[in-house]
CSV table of C-alpha atoms in Angstrom, one decimal:
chain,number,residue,atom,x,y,z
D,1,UNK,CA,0.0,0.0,0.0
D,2,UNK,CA,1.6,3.5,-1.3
D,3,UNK,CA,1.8,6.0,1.7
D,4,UNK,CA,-0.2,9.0,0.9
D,5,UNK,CA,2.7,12.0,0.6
D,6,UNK,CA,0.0,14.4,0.9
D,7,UNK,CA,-1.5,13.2,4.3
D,8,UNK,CA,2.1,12.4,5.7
D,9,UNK,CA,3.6,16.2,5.2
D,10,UNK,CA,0.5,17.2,6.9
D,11,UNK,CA,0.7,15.0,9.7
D,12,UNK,CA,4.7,16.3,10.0
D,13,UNK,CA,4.1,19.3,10.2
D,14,UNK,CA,0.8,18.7,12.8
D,15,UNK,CA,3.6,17.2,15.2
D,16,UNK,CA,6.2,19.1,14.9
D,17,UNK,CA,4.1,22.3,15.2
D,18,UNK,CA,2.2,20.5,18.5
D,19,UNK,CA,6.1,20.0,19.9
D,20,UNK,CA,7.0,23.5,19.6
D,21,UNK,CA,3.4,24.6,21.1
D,22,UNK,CA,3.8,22.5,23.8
D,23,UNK,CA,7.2,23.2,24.6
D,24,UNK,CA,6.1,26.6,24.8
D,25,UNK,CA,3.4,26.4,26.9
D,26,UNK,CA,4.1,23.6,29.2
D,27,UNK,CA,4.3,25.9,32.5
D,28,UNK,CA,0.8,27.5,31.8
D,29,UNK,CA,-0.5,23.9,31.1
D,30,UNK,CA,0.6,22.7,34.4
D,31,UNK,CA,-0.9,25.4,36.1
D,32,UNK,CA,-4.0,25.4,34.3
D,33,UNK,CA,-4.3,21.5,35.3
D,34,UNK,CA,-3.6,22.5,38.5
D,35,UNK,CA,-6.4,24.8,39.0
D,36,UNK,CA,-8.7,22.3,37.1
D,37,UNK,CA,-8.4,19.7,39.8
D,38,UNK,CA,-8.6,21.3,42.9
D,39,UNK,CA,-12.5,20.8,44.6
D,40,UNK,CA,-14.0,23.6,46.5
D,41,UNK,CA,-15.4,22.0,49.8
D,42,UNK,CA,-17.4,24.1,52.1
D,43,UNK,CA,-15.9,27.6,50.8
D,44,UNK,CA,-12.8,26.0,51.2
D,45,UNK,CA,-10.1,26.9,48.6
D,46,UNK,CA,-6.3,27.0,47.8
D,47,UNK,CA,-6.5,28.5,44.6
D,48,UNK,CA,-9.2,31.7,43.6
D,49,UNK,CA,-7.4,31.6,40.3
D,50,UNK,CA,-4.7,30.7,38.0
D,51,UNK,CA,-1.9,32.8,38.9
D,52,UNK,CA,-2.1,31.5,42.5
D,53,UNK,CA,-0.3,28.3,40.9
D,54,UNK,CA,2.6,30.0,39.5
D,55,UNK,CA,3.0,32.4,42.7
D,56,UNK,CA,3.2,29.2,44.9
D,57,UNK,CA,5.6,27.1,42.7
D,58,UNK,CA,7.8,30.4,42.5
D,59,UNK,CA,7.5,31.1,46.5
D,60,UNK,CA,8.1,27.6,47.5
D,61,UNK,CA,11.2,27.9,45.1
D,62,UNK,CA,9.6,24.7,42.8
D,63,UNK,CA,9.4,26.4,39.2
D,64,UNK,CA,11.0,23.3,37.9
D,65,UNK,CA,7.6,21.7,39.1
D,66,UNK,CA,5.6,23.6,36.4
D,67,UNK,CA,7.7,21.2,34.0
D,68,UNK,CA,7.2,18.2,36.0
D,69,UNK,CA,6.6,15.3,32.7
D,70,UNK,CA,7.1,17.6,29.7
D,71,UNK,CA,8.9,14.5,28.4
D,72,UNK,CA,5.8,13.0,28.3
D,73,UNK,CA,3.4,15.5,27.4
D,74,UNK,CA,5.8,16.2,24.5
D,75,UNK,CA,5.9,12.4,23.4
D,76,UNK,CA,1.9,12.7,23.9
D,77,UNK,CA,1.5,15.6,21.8
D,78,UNK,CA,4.2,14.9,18.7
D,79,UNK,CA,2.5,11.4,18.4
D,80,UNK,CA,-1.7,12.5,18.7
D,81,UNK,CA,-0.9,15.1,16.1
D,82,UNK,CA,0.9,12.9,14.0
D,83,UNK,CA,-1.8,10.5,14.2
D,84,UNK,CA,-4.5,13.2,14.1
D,85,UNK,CA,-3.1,15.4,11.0
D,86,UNK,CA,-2.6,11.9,8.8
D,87,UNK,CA,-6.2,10.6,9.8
D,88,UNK,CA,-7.9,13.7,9.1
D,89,UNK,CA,-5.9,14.1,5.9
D,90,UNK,CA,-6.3,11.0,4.3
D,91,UNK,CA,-9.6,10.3,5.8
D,92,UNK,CA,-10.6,13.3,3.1
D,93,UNK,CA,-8.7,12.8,0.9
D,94,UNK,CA,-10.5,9.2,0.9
D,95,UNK,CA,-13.9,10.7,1.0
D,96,UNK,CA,-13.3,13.2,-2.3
D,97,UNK,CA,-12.3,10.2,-3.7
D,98,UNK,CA,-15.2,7.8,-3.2
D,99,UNK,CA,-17.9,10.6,-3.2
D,100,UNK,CA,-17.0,12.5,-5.9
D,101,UNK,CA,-17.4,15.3,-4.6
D,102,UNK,CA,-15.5,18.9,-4.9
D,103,UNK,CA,-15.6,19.8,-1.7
D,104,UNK,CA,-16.6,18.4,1.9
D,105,UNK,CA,-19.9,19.8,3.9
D,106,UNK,CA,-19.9,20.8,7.3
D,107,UNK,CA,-21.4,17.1,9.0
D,108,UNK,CA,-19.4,15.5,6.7
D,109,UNK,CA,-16.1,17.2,7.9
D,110,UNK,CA,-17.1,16.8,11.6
D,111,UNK,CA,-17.5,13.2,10.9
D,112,UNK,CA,-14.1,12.9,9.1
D,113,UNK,CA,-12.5,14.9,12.0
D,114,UNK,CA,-14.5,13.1,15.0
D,115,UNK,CA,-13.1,9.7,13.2
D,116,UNK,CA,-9.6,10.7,13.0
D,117,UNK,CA,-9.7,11.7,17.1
D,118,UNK,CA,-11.1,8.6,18.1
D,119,UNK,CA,-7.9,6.8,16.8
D,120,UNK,CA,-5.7,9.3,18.6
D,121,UNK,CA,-7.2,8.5,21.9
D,122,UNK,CA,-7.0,5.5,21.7
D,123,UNK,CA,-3.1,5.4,20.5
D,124,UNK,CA,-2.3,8.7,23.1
D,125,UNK,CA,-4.8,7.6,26.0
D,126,UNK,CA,-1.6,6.2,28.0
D,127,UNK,CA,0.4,9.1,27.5
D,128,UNK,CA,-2.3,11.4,28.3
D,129,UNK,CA,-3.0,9.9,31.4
D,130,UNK,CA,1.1,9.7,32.8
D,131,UNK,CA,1.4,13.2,32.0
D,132,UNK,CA,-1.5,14.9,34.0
D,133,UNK,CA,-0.6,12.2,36.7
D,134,UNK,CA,2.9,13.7,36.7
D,135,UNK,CA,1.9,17.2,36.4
D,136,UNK,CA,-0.5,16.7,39.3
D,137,UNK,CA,2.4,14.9,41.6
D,138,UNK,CA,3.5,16.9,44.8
D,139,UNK,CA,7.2,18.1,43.9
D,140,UNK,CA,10.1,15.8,43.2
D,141,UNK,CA,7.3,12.9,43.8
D,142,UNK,CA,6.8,12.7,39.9
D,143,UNK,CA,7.3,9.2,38.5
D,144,UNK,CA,9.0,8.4,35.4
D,145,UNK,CA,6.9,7.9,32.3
D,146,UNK,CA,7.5,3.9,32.4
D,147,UNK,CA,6.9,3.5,36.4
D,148,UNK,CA,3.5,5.5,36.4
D,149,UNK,CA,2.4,3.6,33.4
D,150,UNK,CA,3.4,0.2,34.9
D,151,UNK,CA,2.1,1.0,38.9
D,152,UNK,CA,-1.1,0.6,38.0
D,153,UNK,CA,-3.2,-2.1,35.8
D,154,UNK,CA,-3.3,-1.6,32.2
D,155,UNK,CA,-6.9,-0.6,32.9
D,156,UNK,CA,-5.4,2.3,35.2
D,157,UNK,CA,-3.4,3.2,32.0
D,158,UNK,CA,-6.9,3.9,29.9
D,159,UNK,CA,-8.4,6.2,32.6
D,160,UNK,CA,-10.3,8.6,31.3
D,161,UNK,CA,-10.6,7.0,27.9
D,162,UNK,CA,-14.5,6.8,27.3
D,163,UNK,CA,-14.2,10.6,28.2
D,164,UNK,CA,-11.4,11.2,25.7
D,165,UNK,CA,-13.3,9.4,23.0
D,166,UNK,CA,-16.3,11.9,24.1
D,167,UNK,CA,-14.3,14.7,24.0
D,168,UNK,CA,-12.8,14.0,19.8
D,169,UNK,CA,-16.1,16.5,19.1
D,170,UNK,CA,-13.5,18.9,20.3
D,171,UNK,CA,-11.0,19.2,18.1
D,172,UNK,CA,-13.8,17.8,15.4
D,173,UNK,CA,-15.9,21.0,15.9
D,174,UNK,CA,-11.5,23.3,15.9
D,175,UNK,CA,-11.1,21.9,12.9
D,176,UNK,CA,-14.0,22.1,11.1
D,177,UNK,CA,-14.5,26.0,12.6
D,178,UNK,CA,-11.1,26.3,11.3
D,179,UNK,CA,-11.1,25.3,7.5
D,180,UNK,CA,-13.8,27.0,7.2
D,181,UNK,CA,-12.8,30.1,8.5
D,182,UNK,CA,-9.7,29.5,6.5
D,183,UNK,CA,-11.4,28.8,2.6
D,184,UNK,CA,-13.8,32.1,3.1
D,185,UNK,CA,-10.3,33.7,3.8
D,186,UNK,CA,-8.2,32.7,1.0
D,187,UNK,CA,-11.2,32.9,-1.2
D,188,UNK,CA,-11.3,36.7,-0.2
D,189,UNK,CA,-7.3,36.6,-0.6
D,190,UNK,CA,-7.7,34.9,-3.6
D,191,UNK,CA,-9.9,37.6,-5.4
D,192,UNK,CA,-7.7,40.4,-5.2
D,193,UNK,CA,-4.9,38.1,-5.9
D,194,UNK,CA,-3.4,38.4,-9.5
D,195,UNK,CA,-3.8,35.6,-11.7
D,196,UNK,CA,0.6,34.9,-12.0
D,197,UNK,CA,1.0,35.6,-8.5
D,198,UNK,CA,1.9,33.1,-6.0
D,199,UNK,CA,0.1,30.5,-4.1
D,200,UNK,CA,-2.2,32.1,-1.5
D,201,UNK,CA,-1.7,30.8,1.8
D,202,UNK,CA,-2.8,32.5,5.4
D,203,UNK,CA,0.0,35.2,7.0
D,204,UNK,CA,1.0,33.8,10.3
D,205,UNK,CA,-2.0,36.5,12.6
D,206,UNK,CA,-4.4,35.7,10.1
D,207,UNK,CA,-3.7,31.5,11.1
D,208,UNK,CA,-2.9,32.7,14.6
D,209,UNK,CA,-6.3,34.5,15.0
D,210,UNK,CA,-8.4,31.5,13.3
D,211,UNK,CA,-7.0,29.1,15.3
D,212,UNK,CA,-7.8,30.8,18.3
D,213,UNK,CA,-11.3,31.8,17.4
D,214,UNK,CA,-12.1,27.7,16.2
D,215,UNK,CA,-10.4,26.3,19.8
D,216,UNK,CA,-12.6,28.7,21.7
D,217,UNK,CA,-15.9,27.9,20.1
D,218,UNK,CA,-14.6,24.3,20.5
D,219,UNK,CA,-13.4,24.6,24.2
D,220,UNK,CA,-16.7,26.5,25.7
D,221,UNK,CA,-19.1,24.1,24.3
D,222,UNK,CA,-17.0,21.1,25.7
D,223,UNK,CA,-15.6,22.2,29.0
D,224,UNK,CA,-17.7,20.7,31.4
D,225,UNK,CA,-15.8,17.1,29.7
D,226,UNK,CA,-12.8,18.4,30.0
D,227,UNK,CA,-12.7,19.2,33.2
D,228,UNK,CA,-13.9,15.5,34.3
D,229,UNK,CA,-11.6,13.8,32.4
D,230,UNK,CA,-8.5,15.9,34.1
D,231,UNK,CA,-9.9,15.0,38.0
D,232,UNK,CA,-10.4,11.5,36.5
D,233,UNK,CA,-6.6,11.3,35.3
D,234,UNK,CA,-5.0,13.3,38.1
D,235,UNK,CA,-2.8,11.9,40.9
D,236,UNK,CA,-4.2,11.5,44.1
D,237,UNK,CA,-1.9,13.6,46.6
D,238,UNK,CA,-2.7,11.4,49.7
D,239,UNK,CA,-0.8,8.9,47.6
D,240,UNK,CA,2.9,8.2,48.2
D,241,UNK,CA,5.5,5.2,47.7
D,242,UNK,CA,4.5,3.5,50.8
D,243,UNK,CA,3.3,-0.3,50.0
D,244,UNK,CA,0.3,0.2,52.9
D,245,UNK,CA,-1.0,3.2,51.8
D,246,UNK,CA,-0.9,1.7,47.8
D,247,UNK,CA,-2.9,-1.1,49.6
D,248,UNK,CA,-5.3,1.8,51.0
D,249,UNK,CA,-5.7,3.6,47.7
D,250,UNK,CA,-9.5,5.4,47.2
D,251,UNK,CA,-11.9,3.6,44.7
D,252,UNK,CA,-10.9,4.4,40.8
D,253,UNK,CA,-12.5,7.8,39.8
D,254,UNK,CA,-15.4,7.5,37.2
D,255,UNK,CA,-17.2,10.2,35.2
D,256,UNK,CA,-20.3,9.7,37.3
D,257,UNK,CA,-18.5,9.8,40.6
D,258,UNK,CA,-16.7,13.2,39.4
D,259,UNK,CA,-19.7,14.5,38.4
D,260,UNK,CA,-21.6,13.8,41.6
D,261,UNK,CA,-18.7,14.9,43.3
D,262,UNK,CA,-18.4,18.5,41.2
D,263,UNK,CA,-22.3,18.9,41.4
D,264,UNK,CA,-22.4,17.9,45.6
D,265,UNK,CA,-19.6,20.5,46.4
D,266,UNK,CA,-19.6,23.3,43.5
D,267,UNK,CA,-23.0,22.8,42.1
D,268,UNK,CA,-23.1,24.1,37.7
D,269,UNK,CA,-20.4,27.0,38.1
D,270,UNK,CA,-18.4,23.9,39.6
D,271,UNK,CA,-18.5,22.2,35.8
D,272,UNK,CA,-16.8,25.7,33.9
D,273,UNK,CA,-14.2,26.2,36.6
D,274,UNK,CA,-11.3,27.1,34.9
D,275,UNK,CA,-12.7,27.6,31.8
D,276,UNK,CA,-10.8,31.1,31.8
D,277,UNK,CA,-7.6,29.1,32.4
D,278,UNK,CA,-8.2,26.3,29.7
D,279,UNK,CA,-8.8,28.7,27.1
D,280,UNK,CA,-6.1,30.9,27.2
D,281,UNK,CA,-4.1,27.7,27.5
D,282,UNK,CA,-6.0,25.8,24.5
D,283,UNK,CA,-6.4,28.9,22.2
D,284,UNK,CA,-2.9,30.0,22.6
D,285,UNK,CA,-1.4,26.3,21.9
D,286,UNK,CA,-3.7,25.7,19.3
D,287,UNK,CA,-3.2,29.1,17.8
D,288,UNK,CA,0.5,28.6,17.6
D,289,UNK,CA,0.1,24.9,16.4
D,290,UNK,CA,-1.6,25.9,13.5
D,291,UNK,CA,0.0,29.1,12.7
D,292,UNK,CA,3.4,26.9,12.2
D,293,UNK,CA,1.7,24.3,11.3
D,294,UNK,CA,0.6,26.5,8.2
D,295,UNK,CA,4.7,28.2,7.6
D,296,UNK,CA,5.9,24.6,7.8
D,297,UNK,CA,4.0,22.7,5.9
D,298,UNK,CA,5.2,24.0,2.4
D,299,UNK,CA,8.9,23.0,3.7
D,300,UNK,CA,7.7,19.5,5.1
D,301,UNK,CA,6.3,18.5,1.5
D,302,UNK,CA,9.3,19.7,0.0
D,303,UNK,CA,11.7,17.7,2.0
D,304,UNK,CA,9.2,14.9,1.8
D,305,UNK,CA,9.3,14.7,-2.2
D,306,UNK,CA,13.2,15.4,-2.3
D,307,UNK,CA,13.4,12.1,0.1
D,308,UNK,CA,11.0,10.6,-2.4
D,309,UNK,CA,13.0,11.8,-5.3
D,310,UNK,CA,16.1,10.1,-3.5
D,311,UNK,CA,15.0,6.6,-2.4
D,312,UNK,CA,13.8,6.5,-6.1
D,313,UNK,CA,17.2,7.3,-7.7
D,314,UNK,CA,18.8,5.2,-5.2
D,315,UNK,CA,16.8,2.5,-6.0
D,316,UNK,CA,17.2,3.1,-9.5
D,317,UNK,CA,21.0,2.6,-9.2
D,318,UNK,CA,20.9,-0.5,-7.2
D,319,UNK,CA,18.8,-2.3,-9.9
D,320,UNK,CA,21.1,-1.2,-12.4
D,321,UNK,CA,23.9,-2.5,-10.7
């Protein structure tokens, strides 16, 4: 089976765009997942907002804690896009194909998009799921990626993952705000474009401001998910290396315990805690994602055809000989 060039410079530069996004933002993520877990109980709170995260790690001299598993967050990202750029590429580039068609609707995109999500969940769920646990951990108690994936069963390893597959309308209903945000753009572009000029492609504020306008449509109608899925993967901070206490550990966290538990203690307002936090976190990653995501692409498929171009050649010469 030929690999689709088209679908694998997208799903390049998808990864290595998520890497750099990531990178970026890894302190702010932390925080934000922080904040996201903590439980008001009876007016009882350590955090009223999002700074109060950074202004402890920096007072209790643990910055390095706001990068506690950005090993595995970055592993987690690169591979999800990967997976989620190809999917969603070839999965239309499939569907132009066997339809016919021209162009893909609206439900047919959020199909296409939801589709290629649900295989990233299930590929990243792991991943996900060590590297809130370690961003959750108390301070120099983080595990390493293979001891919090093994400590558990491989059960423990899928937390969260009927939540995750749930939660693929999220980046079904980014994407789908996105391109079409995008085709009315260049279509604009396009008409005051001359006919010999060349290709028209987004500037980087124009993919910047897109992608952040498609992530926040997509975060505020599926926040109330989000947020149960991050208590259900989070560390428990009673927990420590001690074999009697393991033996101890609290029942496993379900959605419908969270949700009891968010609704008993913090009633509605309790399920869009946070929501500030998670979308300046989620815009700005996505935002940057895409927006160099869009100024490498071009370069990806050009490196990906001159490797092409090379194997063949190469090939070529070994036959002859």
């Amino acid at each position: 089976m030929a690999v689709d060039l088209e679908s694998l410079s997208e799903a390049t530069s998808g990864a290595l765009g998520s890497l750099l996004s990531t990178t970026i933002l890894y302190p702010l993520d932390t925080c934000k997942t922080k904040y996201q877990v903590e439980v008001q109980d009876q007016g009882q709170r350590k955090y009223r907002n999002l700074s109060d995260v950074l202004w402890e790690a920096i007072s209790n001299r643990q910055v390095l804690s706001l990068y506690q598993g950005l090993g595995t967050k970055n592993l987690q990202s690169f591979i999800a896009q990967f997976v989620y750029f190809y999917g969603y590429s070839y999965f239309k580039r499939l569907y132009l194909e066997k339809s016919g068609f021209k162009s893909i609707g609206t439900k047919a995109n959020l199909i296409l998009a939801a589709a290629a999500g649900a295989c990233t969940a299930i590929v990243t769920q792991p991943l996900d799921t060590a590297s809130s646990r370690m961003q959750t951990s108390a301070y120099g108690k983080s595990k390493g990626l293979w001891k919090t994936l093994t400590e558990g069963t491989l059960s423990d390893a899928f937390d969260g993952l009927g939540i995750s597959l749930l939660l693929t309308s999220n980046p079904a209903i980014q994407f789908t705000v996105f391109d079409q945000l995008k085709q009315r753009l260049l279509k604009q572009k396009l008409k005051e474009a001359d006919h010999d000029s060349s290709p028209v492609v987004l500037s980087a504020f124009a993919a910047f401001l897109v992608g952040a306008i498609s992530k926040s449509v997509a975060t505020i109608l599926t926040y109330p998910a989000i947020r149960c899925k991050v208590m259900i993967q989070a560390s428990d901070p009673d927990e420590d290396d001690d074999k009697t206490k393991r033996a101890q550990r609290k029942p496993r966290k379900t959605v419908s315990s969270v949700f009891c538990n968010i609704w008993k203690k913090e009633g509605i307002p309790g399920f869009f805690k946070g929501i500030e936090a998670q979308i300046t976190k989620t815009v700005l990653s996505s935002a940057l994602l895409l927006m160099i995501k869009e100024k490498i692409s071009a370069t990806a498929w050009v490196l990906i055809l001159a490797i092409q171009r090379y194997l063949l050649l190469t090939r070529g010469k070994l036959k002859k000989a």
